[in-house]
XYZ file of C-alpha atoms in Angstrom:
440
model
C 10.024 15.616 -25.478
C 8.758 13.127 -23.366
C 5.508 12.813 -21.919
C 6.573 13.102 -18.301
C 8.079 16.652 -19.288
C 3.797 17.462 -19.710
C 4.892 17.578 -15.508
C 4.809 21.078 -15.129
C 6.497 21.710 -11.736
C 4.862 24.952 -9.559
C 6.000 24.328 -6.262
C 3.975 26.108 -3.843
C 4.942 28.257 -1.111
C 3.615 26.187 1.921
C 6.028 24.100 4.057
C 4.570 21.305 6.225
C 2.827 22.031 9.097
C 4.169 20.428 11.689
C 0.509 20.942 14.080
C -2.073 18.953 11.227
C -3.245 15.912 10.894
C -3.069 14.393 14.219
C 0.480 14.365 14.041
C 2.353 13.670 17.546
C 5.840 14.947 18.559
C 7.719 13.293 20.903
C 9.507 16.860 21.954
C 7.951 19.242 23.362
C 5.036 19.889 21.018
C 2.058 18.641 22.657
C -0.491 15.515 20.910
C -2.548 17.054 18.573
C -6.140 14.621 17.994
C -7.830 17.108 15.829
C -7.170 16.632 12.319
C -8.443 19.348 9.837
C -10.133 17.583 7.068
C -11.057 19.828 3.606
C -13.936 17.649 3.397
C -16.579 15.725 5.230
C -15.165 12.404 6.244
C -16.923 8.990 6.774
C -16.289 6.543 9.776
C -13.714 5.208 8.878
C -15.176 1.669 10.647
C -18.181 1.549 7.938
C -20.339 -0.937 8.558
C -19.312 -2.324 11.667
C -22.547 -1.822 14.218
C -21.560 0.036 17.541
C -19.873 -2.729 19.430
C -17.576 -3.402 16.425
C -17.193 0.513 16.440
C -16.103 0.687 20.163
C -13.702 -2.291 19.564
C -12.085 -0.877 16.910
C -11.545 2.693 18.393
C -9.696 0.451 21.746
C -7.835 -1.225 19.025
C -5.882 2.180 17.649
C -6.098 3.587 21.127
C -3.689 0.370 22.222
C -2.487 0.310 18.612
C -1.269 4.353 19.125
C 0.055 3.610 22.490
C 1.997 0.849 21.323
C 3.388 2.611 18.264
C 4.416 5.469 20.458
C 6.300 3.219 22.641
C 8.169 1.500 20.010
C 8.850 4.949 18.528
C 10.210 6.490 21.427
C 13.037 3.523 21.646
C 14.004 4.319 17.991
C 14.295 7.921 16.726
C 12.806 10.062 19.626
C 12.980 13.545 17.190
C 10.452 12.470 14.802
C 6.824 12.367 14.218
C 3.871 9.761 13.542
C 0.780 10.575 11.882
C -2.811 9.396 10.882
C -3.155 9.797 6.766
C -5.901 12.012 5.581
C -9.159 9.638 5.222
C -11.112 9.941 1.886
C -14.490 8.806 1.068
C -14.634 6.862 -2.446
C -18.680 6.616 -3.909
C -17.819 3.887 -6.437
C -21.686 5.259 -7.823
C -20.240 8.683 -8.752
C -19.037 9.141 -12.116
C -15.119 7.479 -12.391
C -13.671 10.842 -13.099
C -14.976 12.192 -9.791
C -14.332 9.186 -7.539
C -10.772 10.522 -5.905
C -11.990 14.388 -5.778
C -10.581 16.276 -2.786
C -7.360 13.306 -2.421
C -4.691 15.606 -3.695
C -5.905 18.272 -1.719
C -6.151 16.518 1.201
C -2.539 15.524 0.792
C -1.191 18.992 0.187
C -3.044 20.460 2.731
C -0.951 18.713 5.249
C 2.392 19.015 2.904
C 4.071 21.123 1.130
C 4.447 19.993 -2.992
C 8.272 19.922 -2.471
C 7.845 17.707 0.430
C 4.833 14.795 -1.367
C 3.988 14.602 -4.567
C 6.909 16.754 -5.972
C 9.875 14.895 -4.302
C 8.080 11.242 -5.390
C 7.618 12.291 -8.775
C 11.048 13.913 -9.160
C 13.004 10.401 -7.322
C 11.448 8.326 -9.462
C 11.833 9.937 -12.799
C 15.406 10.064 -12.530
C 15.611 5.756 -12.182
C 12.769 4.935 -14.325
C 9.928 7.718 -15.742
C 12.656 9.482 -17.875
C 13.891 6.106 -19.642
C 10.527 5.688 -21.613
C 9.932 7.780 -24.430
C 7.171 9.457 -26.274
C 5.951 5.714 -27.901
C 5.937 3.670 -24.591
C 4.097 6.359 -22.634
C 1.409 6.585 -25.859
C 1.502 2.224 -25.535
C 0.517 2.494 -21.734
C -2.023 5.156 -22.397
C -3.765 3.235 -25.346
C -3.972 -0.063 -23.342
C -5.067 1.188 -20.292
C -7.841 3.347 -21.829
C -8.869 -0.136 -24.098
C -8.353 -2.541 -21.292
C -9.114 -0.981 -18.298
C -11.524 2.256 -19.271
C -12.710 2.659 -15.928
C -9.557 3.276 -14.179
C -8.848 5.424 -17.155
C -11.192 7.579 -16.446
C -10.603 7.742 -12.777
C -6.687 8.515 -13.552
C -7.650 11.704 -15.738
C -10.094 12.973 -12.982
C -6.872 12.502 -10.330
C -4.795 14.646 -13.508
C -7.813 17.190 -12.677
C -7.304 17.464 -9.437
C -3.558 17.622 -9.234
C -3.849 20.542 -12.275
C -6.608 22.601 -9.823
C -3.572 22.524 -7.061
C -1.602 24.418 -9.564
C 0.786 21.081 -9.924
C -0.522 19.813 -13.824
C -0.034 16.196 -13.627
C -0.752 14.659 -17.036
C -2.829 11.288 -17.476
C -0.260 9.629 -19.377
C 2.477 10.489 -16.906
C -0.046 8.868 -14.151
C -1.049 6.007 -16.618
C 2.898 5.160 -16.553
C 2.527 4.673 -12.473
C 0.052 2.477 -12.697
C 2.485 0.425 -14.730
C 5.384 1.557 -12.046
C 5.928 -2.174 -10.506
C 6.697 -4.116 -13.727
C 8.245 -1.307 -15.629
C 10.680 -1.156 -12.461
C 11.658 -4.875 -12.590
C 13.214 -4.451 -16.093
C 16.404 -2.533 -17.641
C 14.543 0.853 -18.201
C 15.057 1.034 -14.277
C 18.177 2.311 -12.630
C 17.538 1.817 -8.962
C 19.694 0.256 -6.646
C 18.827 -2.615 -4.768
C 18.677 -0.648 -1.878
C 16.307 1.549 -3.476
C 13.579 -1.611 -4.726
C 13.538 -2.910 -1.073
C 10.300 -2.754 -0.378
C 7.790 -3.908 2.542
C 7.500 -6.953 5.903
C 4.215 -8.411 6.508
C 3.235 -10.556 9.169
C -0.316 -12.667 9.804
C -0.866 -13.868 13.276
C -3.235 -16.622 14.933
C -3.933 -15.847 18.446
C -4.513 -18.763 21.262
C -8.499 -18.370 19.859
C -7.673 -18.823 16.161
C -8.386 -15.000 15.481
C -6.338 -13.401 12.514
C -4.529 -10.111 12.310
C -2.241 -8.789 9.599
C 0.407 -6.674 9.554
C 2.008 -4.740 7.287
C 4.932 -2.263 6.846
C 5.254 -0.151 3.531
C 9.149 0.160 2.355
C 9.542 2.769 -0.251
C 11.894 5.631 -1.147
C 12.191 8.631 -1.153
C 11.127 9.251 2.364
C 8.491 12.180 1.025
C 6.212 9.265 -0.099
C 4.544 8.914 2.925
C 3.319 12.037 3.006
C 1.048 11.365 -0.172
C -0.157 8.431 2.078
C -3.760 8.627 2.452
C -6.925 6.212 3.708
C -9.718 5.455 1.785
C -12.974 3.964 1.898
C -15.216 2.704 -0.564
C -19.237 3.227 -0.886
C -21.496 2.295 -3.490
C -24.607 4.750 -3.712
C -22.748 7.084 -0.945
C -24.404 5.157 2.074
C -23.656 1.991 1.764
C -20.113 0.751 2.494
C -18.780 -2.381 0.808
C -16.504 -3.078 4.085
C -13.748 -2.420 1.574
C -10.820 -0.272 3.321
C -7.480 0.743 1.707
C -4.274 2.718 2.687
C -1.150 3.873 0.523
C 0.661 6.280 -1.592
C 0.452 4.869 -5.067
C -3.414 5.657 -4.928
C -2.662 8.298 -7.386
C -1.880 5.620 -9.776
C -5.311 4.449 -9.382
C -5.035 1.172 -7.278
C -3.276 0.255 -3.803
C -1.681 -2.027 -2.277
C -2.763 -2.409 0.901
C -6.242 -3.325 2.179
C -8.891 -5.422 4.194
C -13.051 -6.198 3.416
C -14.609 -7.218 6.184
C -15.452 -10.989 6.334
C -13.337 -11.635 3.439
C -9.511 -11.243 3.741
C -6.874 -8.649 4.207
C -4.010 -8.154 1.598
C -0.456 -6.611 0.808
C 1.968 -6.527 -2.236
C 5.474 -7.039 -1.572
C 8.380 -6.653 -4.016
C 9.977 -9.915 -5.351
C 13.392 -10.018 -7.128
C 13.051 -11.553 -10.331
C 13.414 -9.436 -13.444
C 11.868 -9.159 -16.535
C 11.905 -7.406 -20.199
C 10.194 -4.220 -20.893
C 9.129 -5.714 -24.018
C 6.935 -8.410 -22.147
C 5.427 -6.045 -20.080
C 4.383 -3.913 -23.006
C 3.002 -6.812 -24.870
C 0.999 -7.680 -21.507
C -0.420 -4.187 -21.102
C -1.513 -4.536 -25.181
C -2.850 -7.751 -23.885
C -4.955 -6.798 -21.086
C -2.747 -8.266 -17.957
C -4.008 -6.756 -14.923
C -0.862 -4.660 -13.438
C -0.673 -5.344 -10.072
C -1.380 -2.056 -8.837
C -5.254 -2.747 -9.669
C -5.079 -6.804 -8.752
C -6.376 -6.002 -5.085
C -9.083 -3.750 -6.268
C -10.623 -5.741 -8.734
C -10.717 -8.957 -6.437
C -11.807 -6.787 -3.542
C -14.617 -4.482 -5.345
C -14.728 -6.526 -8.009
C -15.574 -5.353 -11.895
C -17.876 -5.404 -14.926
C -16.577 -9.010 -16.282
C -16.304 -10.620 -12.300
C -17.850 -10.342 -9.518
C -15.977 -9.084 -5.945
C -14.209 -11.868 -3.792
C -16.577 -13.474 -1.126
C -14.385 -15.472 0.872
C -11.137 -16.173 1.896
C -10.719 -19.119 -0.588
C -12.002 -17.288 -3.665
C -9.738 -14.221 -2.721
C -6.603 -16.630 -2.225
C -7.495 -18.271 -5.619
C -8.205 -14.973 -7.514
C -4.690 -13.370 -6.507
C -2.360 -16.595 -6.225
C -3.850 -17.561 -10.282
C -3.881 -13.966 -11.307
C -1.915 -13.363 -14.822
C 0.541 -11.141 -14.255
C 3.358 -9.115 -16.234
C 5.795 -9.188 -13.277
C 7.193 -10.767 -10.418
C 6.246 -10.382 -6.502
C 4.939 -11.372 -2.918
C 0.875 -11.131 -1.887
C -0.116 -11.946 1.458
C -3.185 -12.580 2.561
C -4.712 -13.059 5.893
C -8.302 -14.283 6.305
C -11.264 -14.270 8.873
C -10.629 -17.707 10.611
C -7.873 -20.435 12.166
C -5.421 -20.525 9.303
C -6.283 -18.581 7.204
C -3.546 -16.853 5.881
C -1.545 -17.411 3.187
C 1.825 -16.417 1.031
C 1.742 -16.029 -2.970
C 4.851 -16.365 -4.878
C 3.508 -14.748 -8.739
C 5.439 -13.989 -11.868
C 7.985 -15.105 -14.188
C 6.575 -18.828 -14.857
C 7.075 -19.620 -10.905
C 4.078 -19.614 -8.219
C 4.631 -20.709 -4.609
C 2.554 -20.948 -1.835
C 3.102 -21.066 1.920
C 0.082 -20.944 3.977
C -0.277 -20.908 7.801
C -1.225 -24.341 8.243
C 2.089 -25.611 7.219
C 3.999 -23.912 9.755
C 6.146 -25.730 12.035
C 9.804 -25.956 13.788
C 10.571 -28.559 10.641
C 9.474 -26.023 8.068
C 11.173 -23.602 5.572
C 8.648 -21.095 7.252
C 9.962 -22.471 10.864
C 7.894 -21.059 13.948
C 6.916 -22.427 17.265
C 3.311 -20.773 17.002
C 1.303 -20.194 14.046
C 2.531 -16.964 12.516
C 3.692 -16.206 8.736
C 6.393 -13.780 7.530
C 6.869 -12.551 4.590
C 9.921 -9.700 3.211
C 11.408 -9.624 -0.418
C 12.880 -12.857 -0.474
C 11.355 -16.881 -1.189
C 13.243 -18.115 1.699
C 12.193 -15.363 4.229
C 14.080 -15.981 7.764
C 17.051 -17.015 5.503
C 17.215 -13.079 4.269
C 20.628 -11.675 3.680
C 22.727 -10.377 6.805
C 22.416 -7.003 4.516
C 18.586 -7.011 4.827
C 17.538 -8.847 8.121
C 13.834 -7.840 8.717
C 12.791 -11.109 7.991
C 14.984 -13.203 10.792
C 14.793 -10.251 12.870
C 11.208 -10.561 12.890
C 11.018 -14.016 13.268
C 13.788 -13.734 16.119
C 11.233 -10.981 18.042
C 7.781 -13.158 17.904
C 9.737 -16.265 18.859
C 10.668 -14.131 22.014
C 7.481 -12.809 22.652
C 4.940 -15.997 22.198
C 2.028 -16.204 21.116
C -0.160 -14.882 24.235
C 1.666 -11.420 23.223
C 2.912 -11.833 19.341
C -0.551 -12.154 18.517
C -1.916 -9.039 20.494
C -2.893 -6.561 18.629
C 0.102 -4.492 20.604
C 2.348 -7.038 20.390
C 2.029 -7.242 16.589
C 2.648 -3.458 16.380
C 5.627 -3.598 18.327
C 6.937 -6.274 16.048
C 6.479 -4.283 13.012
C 7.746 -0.720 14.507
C 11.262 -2.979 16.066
C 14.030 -1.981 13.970
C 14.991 -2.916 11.540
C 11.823 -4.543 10.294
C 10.810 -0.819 10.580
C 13.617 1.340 8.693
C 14.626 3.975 7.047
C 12.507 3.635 4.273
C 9.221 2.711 6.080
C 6.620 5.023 4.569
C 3.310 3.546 6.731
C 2.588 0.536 8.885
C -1.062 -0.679 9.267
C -2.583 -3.129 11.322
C -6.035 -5.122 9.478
C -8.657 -7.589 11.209
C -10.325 -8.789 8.347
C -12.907 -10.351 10.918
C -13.650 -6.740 12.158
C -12.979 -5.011 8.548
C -10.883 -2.476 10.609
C -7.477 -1.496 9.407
C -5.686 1.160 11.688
C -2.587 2.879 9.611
C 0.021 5.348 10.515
C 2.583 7.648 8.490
C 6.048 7.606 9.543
C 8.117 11.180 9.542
């Protein structure tokens, strides 16, 4: 039997509520601000003094209103929401870091309509193909190579088993392996199904960066297990360090900003691979990519956190990895953003200096875009976010592409935002402020 049959699926009576979480209809059902949190929960600004504080609550204020309005033009029957925000004391023992996550999720959801649907989608195209030896491979290297994660994986498996949904480690081990395992034959999803994610990094008239960032990912139940975290070390002192996604359960993310330092996202890239090299990797002690963004950004036993911009850019863009795919990163001052090609024996880089009309990367302002292909505006008619994106800040400028607003309504124009658009965030890595919300 396989080790993702240790999944012992209870689903739970609840059905979503449609009233938690902040969520806001755009029917009848009036705006709801007060969320319900199971635990106490931090500011989510950290350690940004009160004017930083004030700035950032405008931001998503004008960041809400702007998302509304974008909504409203699209699908006018659905629902946006703030993800549950979690508190991470990187001091606390590893297996207790993520207590209270799961039920923070499945306070808001229904099993059947989170976790349970993810799990489910995703072991019909790819967790069912390994067997009982690949899942014990994973497990072995992960507890040799990376023993702190390890331990922070079975503590999630504790959490998810006092829900009355048993989870086991080496079924969660396996999704922290989910992005190279799914670029070789053991997975059976479409291409459809591995289109994943638009980012965009902006330069205003003043040189001032922002970053943002949709999350593409099926099945649509995903983004309920979206959640916020923060990260502390001693339980007062914040390391500017914020994070947002749904994979957190895997025990990394892949989207985040530290303040000062940089802001980052993962995007799929189409290039595929061997399961057979990614298991030797794992034996090796590759990073998988689900942790690269947390070790540069929190940094670990053997290397110290990222400072700058520069020694982020170099730390992720010369990063060993099993598998192929996209990181973005936007940084503090004028140009500082740049675009990572990694994996299979190729590495490109664009960065937002070498924007221009004569460019592959063609813009009339200084803006970079980035979907699932190397040549982004060139992007199949199939899959146009990239053009279409491109098409939308050329025709808003600079004075308004760059806004704050104008960035959101960028990312929430269809189709950059789609079907499959699980979260969209907005990160000033200047402020160390990232404002996310969960599409319905």
């Amino acid at each position: 039997m396989l080790f993702s049959r240790l999944l012992r699926w209870r689903a739970g009576p609840t059905a979503d509520e449609d009233s938690d979480g902040c969520k806001i209809s755009f029917l009848e059902t009036p705006v709801d601000f007060a969320p319900k949190p199971a635990i106490k929960q931090r500011n989510s600004v950290g350690i940004c003094d009160s004017g930083s504080e004030m700035r950032a609550m405008g931001r998503a204020v004008l960041l809400l209103c702007a998302c509304v309005f974008a909504h409203r033009l699209t699908r006018a029957d659905s629902l946006v929401q703030v993800p549950p925000k979690i508190s991470v004391d990187l001091s606390a023992e590893p297996r207790d870091r993520y207590r209270g996550a799961v039920r923070a999720v499945l306070e808001r959801h229904s099993w059947e309509h989170s976790f349970g649907a993810a799990f489910s989608a995703h072991n019909r195209t790819l967790f069912d193909n390994l067997d009982n030896q690949m899942y014990e491979l994973l497990t072995n290297a992960t507890e040799q190579h990376h023993p702190e994660v390890f331990a922070e994986l079975q503590g999630i498996s504790d959490e998810f088993s006092a829900a009355g949904h048993p989870v086991s480690v080496h079924y969660l081990v396996a999704w922290l392996w989910f992005h190279e395992l799914a670029h070789t034959e053991l997975s059976t999803a479409t291409t459809e199904e591995q289109r994943e994610c638009t980012a965009a990094v902006v330069q205003d008239q003043h040189g001032n960066i922002l970053h943002g960032r949709n999350m593409d990912q099926s099945p649509p139940a995903v983004r309920n297990a979206t959640v916020q975290f923060e990260f502390f070390k001693d339980t007062s002192t914040s390391l500017g360090v914020h994070a947002v996604d749904w994979y957190w359960f895997a025990g990394g993310f892949m989207t985040a900003v530290k303040k000062g330092v940089g802001s980052v996202q993962e995007n799929w890239r189409f290039v595929n691979t061997s399961s057979v090299e990614i298991f030797e990797a794992a034996l090796n002690g590759v990073t998988p990519q689900l942790l690269a963004f947390k070790y540069t950004l929190l940094g670990t036993a053997q290397k110290p956190a990222a400072t700058s911009f520069g020694d982020l850019t170099r730390q992720l863009c010369h990063m060993d990895l099993a598998a192929a795919d996209y990181v973005v990163v936007g940084g503090c001052h004028e140009y500082e953003a740049t675009i990572c090609a990694r994996g299979a024996g190729s590495k490109l880089a664009w960065s937002l200096s070498m924007v221009n009309v004569t460019s592959s990367r063609s813009a009339s302002w200084p803006y970079l875009l980035q979907t699932n292909y190397d040549e982004c505006i060139h992007d199949p008619a199939t899959d146009p976010r990239c053009s279409s994106a491109s098409a939308i800040m050329e025709s808003l400028g600079q004075a308004i592409g760059a806004d704050s607003t104008g960035l959101m309504a960028t990312m929430t124009s269809t189709p950059i935002r789609n079907a499959d658009t699980a979260y969209t965030a907005i990160m000033s890595a200047e402020e160390g402020t990232l404002v996310s919300f969960a599409w319905d």
